[in-house]
Amino acid sequence: MRFGGHRYINHPDHRAAGDACLDAVYPSARDPHVFPDLLVDNLLPHKVREVFMSTTQNADVWIDITECFERKLEGLRQHTSQVGNRWEGMIERIRERSRVIAQQNNLPFDLAEGYRYFRLD
């Protein structure tokens, strides 16, 4: 996600990581000349068939995160340099956002995340 509405621009490191991931997936993963050093280790090119991009805008697939929500929080807790002592207030905001996504889309589960789906045939 590069931006959200008219009030949020995503962090440069998140944008760069997302761009690098997409660039590696398509078309680089399928082209042997992009990563020739991998061929030495018998890691052959691979054509990625599907991509799910996390998004809060224009999602067309929603995933039930109810069962793994605490694991998600544990991963986010590792970002101590970014979160500092504001962590506890963030937990409920993240939970509520996931709840609202599920409710707004009339989903049959409690907590959801939205993704933009691409089928790369």
PDB file of C-alpha atoms in Angstrom:
ATOM      1  CA  MET A   1       0.000   0.000   0.000  1.00  0.00           C
ATOM      2  CA  ARG A   2       1.468   3.325  -1.013  1.00  0.00           C
ATOM      3  CA  PHE A   3      -1.175   5.537   0.583  1.00  0.00           C
ATOM      4  CA  GLY A   4      -4.515   5.398   2.356  1.00  0.00           C
ATOM      5  CA  GLY A   5      -7.219   7.841   1.392  1.00  0.00           C
ATOM      6  CA  HIS A   6      -6.211  11.485   1.699  1.00  0.00           C
ATOM      7  CA  ARG A   7      -4.664  11.256   5.156  1.00  0.00           C
ATOM      8  CA  TYR A   8      -1.919   8.630   5.088  1.00  0.00           C
ATOM      9  CA  ILE A   9       1.215   7.913   3.074  1.00  0.00           C
ATOM     10  CA  ASN A  10       2.872   4.610   3.915  1.00  0.00           C
ATOM     11  CA  HIS A  11       6.397   4.520   5.342  1.00  0.00           C
ATOM     12  CA  PRO A  12       9.211   4.535   2.756  1.00  0.00           C
ATOM     13  CA  ASP A  13      10.638   1.232   4.023  1.00  0.00           C
ATOM     14  CA  HIS A  14       7.225  -0.456   3.689  1.00  0.00           C
ATOM     15  CA  ARG A  15       6.800   0.881   0.151  1.00  0.00           C
ATOM     16  CA  ALA A  16      10.312  -0.250  -0.794  1.00  0.00           C
ATOM     17  CA  ALA A  17       9.780  -3.727   0.688  1.00  0.00           C
ATOM     18  CA  GLY A  18       6.482  -4.098  -1.167  1.00  0.00           C
ATOM     19  CA  ASP A  19       7.996  -2.970  -4.463  1.00  0.00           C
ATOM     20  CA  ALA A  20      10.981  -5.308  -4.022  1.00  0.00           C
ATOM     21  CA  CYS A  21       8.659  -8.222  -3.274  1.00  0.00           C
ATOM     22  CA  LEU A  22       6.494  -7.610  -6.327  1.00  0.00           C
ATOM     23  CA  ASP A  23       9.547  -7.088  -8.542  1.00  0.00           C
ATOM     24  CA  ALA A  24      11.006 -10.400  -7.346  1.00  0.00           C
ATOM     25  CA  VAL A  25       7.734 -12.225  -7.900  1.00  0.00           C
ATOM     26  CA  TYR A  26       6.971 -10.872 -11.342  1.00  0.00           C
ATOM     27  CA  PRO A  27       8.669 -11.165 -13.703  1.00  0.00           C
ATOM     28  CA  SER A  28      12.011 -11.853 -12.008  1.00  0.00           C
ATOM     29  CA  ALA A  29      11.194 -15.209 -10.393  1.00  0.00           C
ATOM     30  CA  ARG A  30      10.511 -16.822 -13.767  1.00  0.00           C
ATOM     31  CA  ASP A  31      13.589 -15.473 -15.582  1.00  0.00           C
ATOM     32  CA  PRO A  32      16.845 -17.446 -15.097  1.00  0.00           C
ATOM     33  CA  HIS A  33      19.057 -14.510 -16.059  1.00  0.00           C
ATOM     34  CA  VAL A  34      17.866 -12.370 -13.129  1.00  0.00           C
ATOM     35  CA  PHE A  35      19.317 -14.592 -10.393  1.00  0.00           C
ATOM     36  CA  PRO A  36      21.950 -16.765 -12.136  1.00  0.00           C
ATOM     37  CA  ASP A  37      23.688 -17.521  -8.820  1.00  0.00           C
ATOM     38  CA  LEU A  38      20.590 -19.459  -7.729  1.00  0.00           C
ATOM     39  CA  LEU A  39      20.984 -21.863 -10.651  1.00  0.00           C
ATOM     40  CA  VAL A  40      24.304 -23.020  -9.176  1.00  0.00           C
ATOM     41  CA  ASP A  41      22.378 -24.322  -6.164  1.00  0.00           C
ATOM     42  CA  ASN A  42      19.755 -25.923  -8.443  1.00  0.00           C
ATOM     43  CA  LEU A  43      17.158 -23.309  -7.456  1.00  0.00           C
ATOM     44  CA  LEU A  44      15.266 -23.084 -10.712  1.00  0.00           C
ATOM     45  CA  PRO A  45      13.027 -20.283 -11.989  1.00  0.00           C
ATOM     46  CA  HIS A  46       9.442 -20.396 -10.841  1.00  0.00           C
ATOM     47  CA  LYS A  47       6.370 -18.815 -12.339  1.00  0.00           C
ATOM     48  CA  VAL A  48       4.305 -17.312  -9.543  1.00  0.00           C
ATOM     49  CA  ARG A  49       0.633 -17.976 -10.188  1.00  0.00           C
ATOM     50  CA  GLU A  50      -1.034 -15.942  -7.418  1.00  0.00           C
ATOM     51  CA  VAL A  51      -0.279 -12.805  -5.434  1.00  0.00           C
ATOM     52  CA  PHE A  52      -2.203 -11.518  -2.427  1.00  0.00           C
ATOM     53  CA  MET A  53      -1.394  -7.887  -1.601  1.00  0.00           C
ATOM     54  CA  SER A  54      -2.491  -6.646   1.794  1.00  0.00           C
ATOM     55  CA  THR A  55      -4.623  -3.535   1.470  1.00  0.00           C
ATOM     56  CA  THR A  56      -7.208  -1.436   3.229  1.00  0.00           C
ATOM     57  CA  GLN A  57      -8.491  -0.119  -0.114  1.00  0.00           C
ATOM     58  CA  ASN A  58     -10.072  -2.011  -3.012  1.00  0.00           C
ATOM     59  CA  ALA A  59      -9.707  -5.428  -1.415  1.00  0.00           C
ATOM     60  CA  ASP A  60     -11.382  -8.250  -3.288  1.00  0.00           C
ATOM     61  CA  VAL A  61     -10.466 -11.127  -0.941  1.00  0.00           C
ATOM     62  CA  TRP A  62     -10.860 -11.198   2.827  1.00  0.00           C
ATOM     63  CA  ILE A  63      -9.088 -13.667   5.084  1.00  0.00           C
ATOM     64  CA  ASP A  64     -10.289 -14.843   8.487  1.00  0.00           C
ATOM     65  CA  ILE A  65      -7.561 -13.908  10.996  1.00  0.00           C
ATOM     66  CA  THR A  66      -9.572 -14.730  14.113  1.00  0.00           C
ATOM     67  CA  GLU A  67      -7.525 -17.834  15.005  1.00  0.00           C
ATOM     68  CA  CYS A  68      -4.124 -16.259  14.272  1.00  0.00           C
ATOM     69  CA  PHE A  69      -4.775 -12.765  15.625  1.00  0.00           C
ATOM     70  CA  GLU A  70      -2.658 -13.210  18.766  1.00  0.00           C
ATOM     71  CA  ARG A  71       0.215 -14.482  16.619  1.00  0.00           C
ATOM     72  CA  LYS A  72      -0.113 -11.368  14.458  1.00  0.00           C
ATOM     73  CA  LEU A  73       0.113  -9.211  17.581  1.00  0.00           C
ATOM     74  CA  GLU A  74       3.202 -11.095  18.724  1.00  0.00           C
ATOM     75  CA  GLY A  75       4.880 -10.332  15.406  1.00  0.00           C
ATOM     76  CA  LEU A  76       3.948  -6.671  15.661  1.00  0.00           C
ATOM     77  CA  ARG A  77       5.293  -6.518  19.223  1.00  0.00           C
ATOM     78  CA  GLN A  78       8.753  -7.181  17.788  1.00  0.00           C
ATOM     79  CA  HIS A  79       8.758  -3.680  16.256  1.00  0.00           C
ATOM     80  CA  THR A  80       9.909  -2.094  19.511  1.00  0.00           C
ATOM     81  CA  SER A  81      11.930   0.631  17.805  1.00  0.00           C
ATOM     82  CA  GLN A  82       8.797   1.853  16.041  1.00  0.00           C
ATOM     83  CA  VAL A  83       6.119   1.256  18.663  1.00  0.00           C
ATOM     84  CA  GLY A  84       7.883   2.081  21.925  1.00  0.00           C
ATOM     85  CA  ASN A  85       5.516   2.325  24.903  1.00  0.00           C
ATOM     86  CA  ARG A  86       2.427   2.973  22.751  1.00  0.00           C
ATOM     87  CA  TRP A  87       1.831  -0.738  22.221  1.00  0.00           C
ATOM     88  CA  GLU A  88      -1.142  -1.314  24.513  1.00  0.00           C
ATOM     89  CA  GLY A  89      -3.249   1.402  22.879  1.00  0.00           C
ATOM     90  CA  MET A  90      -2.464  -0.011  19.469  1.00  0.00           C
ATOM     91  CA  ILE A  91      -3.710  -3.512  20.261  1.00  0.00           C
ATOM     92  CA  GLU A  92      -7.341  -2.506  20.614  1.00  0.00           C
ATOM     93  CA  ARG A  93      -7.150  -0.232  17.567  1.00  0.00           C
ATOM     94  CA  ILE A  94      -5.773  -3.102  15.442  1.00  0.00           C
ATOM     95  CA  ARG A  95      -8.404  -5.498  16.808  1.00  0.00           C
ATOM     96  CA  GLU A  96     -11.213  -3.008  16.124  1.00  0.00           C
ATOM     97  CA  ARG A  97      -9.986  -2.342  12.585  1.00  0.00           C
ATOM     98  CA  SER A  98     -10.001  -6.102  11.886  1.00  0.00           C
ATOM     99  CA  ARG A  99     -13.496  -6.397  13.389  1.00  0.00           C
ATOM    100  CA  VAL A 100     -14.821  -3.511  11.275  1.00  0.00           C
ATOM    101  CA  ILE A 101     -13.410  -5.048   8.084  1.00  0.00           C
ATOM    102  CA  ALA A 102     -15.279  -8.280   8.835  1.00  0.00           C
ATOM    103  CA  GLN A 103     -18.521  -6.453   9.697  1.00  0.00           C
ATOM    104  CA  GLN A 104     -18.466  -4.034   6.750  1.00  0.00           C
ATOM    105  CA  ASN A 105     -18.072  -6.920   4.343  1.00  0.00           C
ATOM    106  CA  ASN A 106     -20.700  -9.115   6.033  1.00  0.00           C
ATOM    107  CA  LEU A 107     -18.161 -11.872   6.611  1.00  0.00           C
ATOM    108  CA  PRO A 108     -18.998 -14.978   8.655  1.00  0.00           C
ATOM    109  CA  PHE A 109     -16.032 -14.506  10.995  1.00  0.00           C
ATOM    110  CA  ASP A 110     -14.993 -12.020  13.671  1.00  0.00           C
ATOM    111  CA  LEU A 111     -11.677 -10.597  12.452  1.00  0.00           C
ATOM    112  CA  ALA A 112     -10.536 -10.081   8.876  1.00  0.00           C
ATOM    113  CA  GLU A 113      -7.831  -8.608   6.686  1.00  0.00           C
ATOM    114  CA  GLY A 114      -8.349  -7.491   3.116  1.00  0.00           C
ATOM    115  CA  TYR A 115      -6.195  -8.363   0.123  1.00  0.00           C
ATOM    116  CA  ARG A 116      -6.061  -7.509  -3.537  1.00  0.00           C
ATOM    117  CA  TYR A 117      -5.792 -10.768  -5.475  1.00  0.00           C
ATOM    118  CA  PHE A 118      -3.874 -11.240  -8.713  1.00  0.00           C
ATOM    119  CA  ARG A 119      -3.878 -14.405 -10.806  1.00  0.00           C
ATOM    120  CA  LEU A 120      -0.804 -14.372 -13.034  1.00  0.00           C
ATOM    121  CA  ASP A 121      -1.534 -16.883 -15.800  1.00  0.00           C
TER     122      ASP A 121
END
